[in-house]
Coordinates of C-alpha atoms in Angstrom, one line a residue:
X1 CA 59.4 24.4 55.9
X2 CA 55.8 24.8 54.7
X3 CA 53.3 26.2 57.2
X4 CA 49.6 26.8 57.2
X5 CA 48.7 30.3 58.4
X6 CA 45.2 31.0 59.8
X7 CA 44.0 34.6 59.1
X8 CA 40.3 34.2 60.2
X9 CA 39.6 31.8 63.2
X10 CA 40.6 34.4 65.8
X11 CA 42.5 37.2 64.1
X12 CA 45.5 37.4 61.8
X13 CA 48.9 35.8 61.8
X14 CA 48.5 32.4 63.4
X15 CA 50.6 29.3 62.4
X16 CA 48.5 26.2 62.6
X17 CA 50.3 23.3 64.4
X18 CA 47.4 20.9 64.6
X19 CA 44.1 20.7 62.6
X20 CA 41.3 18.2 62.8
X21 CA 37.9 18.4 61.3
X22 CA 36.7 15.1 59.9
X23 CA 38.7 12.2 61.4
X24 CA 40.4 11.3 58.1
X25 CA 43.9 11.3 59.6
X26 CA 44.6 8.9 62.4
X27 CA 46.3 10.6 65.4
X28 CA 47.1 7.4 67.4
X29 CA 50.7 7.5 66.3
X30 CA 54.2 6.8 67.6
X31 CA 57.0 9.1 68.8
X32 CA 58.8 9.5 65.5
X33 CA 55.6 10.6 63.7
X34 CA 54.7 13.1 66.4
X35 CA 58.3 14.4 66.4
X36 CA 58.4 14.7 62.6
X37 CA 54.8 15.6 61.9
X38 CA 52.1 13.8 59.8
X39 CA 49.1 14.5 57.6
X40 CA 48.7 17.2 54.9
X41 CA 48.4 21.0 55.4
X42 CA 45.3 20.9 53.2
X43 CA 43.6 18.4 55.5
X44 CA 44.2 17.1 59.0
X45 CA 47.7 17.3 60.3
X46 CA 50.2 17.6 63.2
X47 CA 53.1 19.9 62.3
X48 CA 55.6 18.0 64.3
X49 CA 57.2 18.6 67.7
X50 CA 60.6 19.3 66.2
X51 CA 59.2 22.1 63.9
X52 CA 57.0 23.5 66.7
X53 CA 60.0 23.6 69.1
X54 CA 62.3 25.2 66.5
X55 CA 59.7 27.9 65.8
X56 CA 59.0 28.8 69.4
X57 CA 62.6 28.6 70.7
X58 CA 63.8 31.3 68.3
X59 CA 64.3 33.9 71.1
X60 CA 61.0 35.7 70.6
X61 CA 57.9 35.4 72.8
X62 CA 55.1 33.2 71.4
X63 CA 51.4 32.8 72.3
X64 CA 49.2 29.7 71.8
X65 CA 45.5 29.4 70.9
X66 CA 43.0 26.5 70.7
X67 CA 40.1 27.0 68.4
X68 CA 37.3 24.5 68.9
X69 CA 34.0 23.6 67.5
X70 CA 31.7 21.1 69.1
X71 CA 29.3 18.7 67.4
X72 CA 26.6 21.2 68.5
X73 CA 28.3 23.7 66.1
X74 CA 29.2 25.9 69.0
X75 CA 32.7 27.5 68.5
X76 CA 35.0 28.4 71.4
X77 CA 38.6 29.4 71.9
X78 CA 41.3 29.5 74.6
X79 CA 44.3 31.7 74.3
X80 CA 47.5 31.7 76.3
X81 CA 50.0 34.6 76.2
X82 CA 53.4 33.0 76.9
X83 CA 54.2 29.6 75.4
X84 CA 57.5 27.8 76.4
X85 CA 58.1 24.4 74.9
X86 CA 61.2 22.1 75.3
X87 CA 63.1 20.2 72.7
X88 CA 63.8 16.6 71.9
X89 CA 66.4 16.3 74.7
X90 CA 63.8 17.0 77.4
X91 CA 60.8 15.2 75.8
X92 CA 59.3 18.4 74.4
X93 CA 58.2 19.4 77.9
X94 CA 55.3 21.9 77.9
X95 CA 57.1 24.4 80.2
X96 CA 54.5 27.1 80.4
X97 CA 51.5 28.6 78.5
X98 CA 51.0 31.9 80.4
X99 CA 47.7 33.7 81.2
X100 CA 44.4 32.4 79.8
X101 CA 41.8 34.4 77.9
X102 CA 38.8 33.2 75.9
X103 CA 35.5 31.5 76.3
X104 CA 36.4 27.8 76.2
X105 CA 38.1 27.6 79.7
X106 CA 41.6 26.5 80.5
X107 CA 42.1 22.8 79.9
X108 CA 45.9 23.0 79.2
X109 CA 47.5 24.6 82.2
X110 CA 47.3 21.4 84.2
X111 CA 49.5 19.8 81.5
X112 CA 52.3 22.3 82.0
X113 CA 55.5 20.7 83.3
X114 CA 54.7 17.5 81.4
X115 CA 56.7 15.8 78.7
X116 CA 55.0 14.6 75.5
X117 CA 53.9 11.0 75.5
X118 CA 53.0 8.5 72.8
X119 CA 52.1 4.8 72.9
X120 CA 55.7 3.9 72.3
X121 CA 57.4 6.6 74.5
X122 CA 55.8 6.8 78.0
X123 CA 57.0 10.1 79.5
X124 CA 53.9 10.8 81.6
X125 CA 53.9 10.5 85.5
X126 CA 50.9 8.2 85.6
X127 CA 51.5 4.6 86.7
X128 CA 50.4 3.5 83.2
X129 CA 50.9 4.9 79.6
X130 CA 48.2 7.6 79.2
X131 CA 48.7 7.6 75.4
X132 CA 47.7 4.0 75.2
X133 CA 44.7 4.5 77.5
X134 CA 43.5 7.7 75.8
X135 CA 44.6 6.8 72.2
X136 CA 46.6 9.8 71.3
X137 CA 49.8 11.8 71.8
X138 CA 49.8 14.6 74.4
X139 CA 51.4 16.2 77.4
X140 CA 49.6 13.9 79.8
X141 CA 49.7 14.5 83.5
X142 CA 49.3 12.2 86.5
X143 CA 45.6 11.8 86.0
X144 CA 46.2 11.8 82.2
X145 CA 43.9 14.4 80.8
X146 CA 42.1 17.7 81.2
X147 CA 42.5 18.0 77.4
X148 CA 43.4 15.5 74.7
X149 CA 43.0 17.1 71.3
X150 CA 45.0 14.4 69.7
X151 CA 42.8 11.6 71.0
X152 CA 40.3 9.5 69.0
X153 CA 38.1 11.5 66.6
X154 CA 34.6 10.5 68.0
X155 CA 31.2 12.1 68.4
X156 CA 30.7 10.5 71.8
X157 CA 31.5 10.9 75.5
X158 CA 34.7 8.8 75.8
X159 CA 37.9 8.7 77.8
X160 CA 39.6 8.3 74.4
X161 CA 37.9 11.3 72.7
X162 CA 39.7 14.3 71.3
X163 CA 38.5 16.5 74.2
X164 CA 38.8 19.9 75.9
X165 CA 37.2 19.2 79.2
X166 CA 36.4 22.7 80.5
X167 CA 33.8 23.2 77.8
X168 CA 33.0 19.9 76.2
X169 CA 33.8 17.5 79.1
X170 CA 34.9 14.2 77.7
X171 CA 32.7 14.7 74.6
X172 CA 34.7 14.6 71.4
X173 CA 35.4 17.9 69.6
X174 CA 34.3 18.1 66.0
X175 CA 37.0 20.6 64.9
X176 CA 40.2 21.7 66.5
X177 CA 43.0 24.0 65.6
X178 CA 46.1 24.5 67.8
X179 CA 47.8 27.7 66.7
X180 CA 50.9 29.7 67.7
X181 CA 52.1 33.2 66.8
X182 CA 54.7 35.7 67.9
X183 CA 53.6 38.1 70.6
X184 CA 54.0 41.6 69.2

């Protein structure tokens, strides 16, 4: 399994599981693509739910970080100290993320307890398919989003934008990296 390691966005030793920076890779994809991964490690990509689940369910403790840059060139991050993610059998449920630290706010904790949803696999608790409405794949909750980093890549305020609501509201994010690493 090839991985991209980030040694500079926050500090050393992070495995990048999602990277977006120019909109060249469409993220409005189906279940099998989110399960298996897509894109290129040299460009924009999603590592794949199967790979992410395999990594974090190895018996060690993992943390998760979100590194974000807005169109105003402002960079922010959110870090969570205890990631627990399900597997294919339970819809890759986001079990927990742990305690927050950082300067971008916590836009993911409201998504804990949610299964991953895509346009062709509606696992969210909303009365409609949040992935179709918000044009991405994510752990959508009943109101759909507090974050949607796999949404449409747009420099606009939009319900479909790749967003992190605590800092950028529903304005699209120019650059995002979702990263994981073992807690030492």
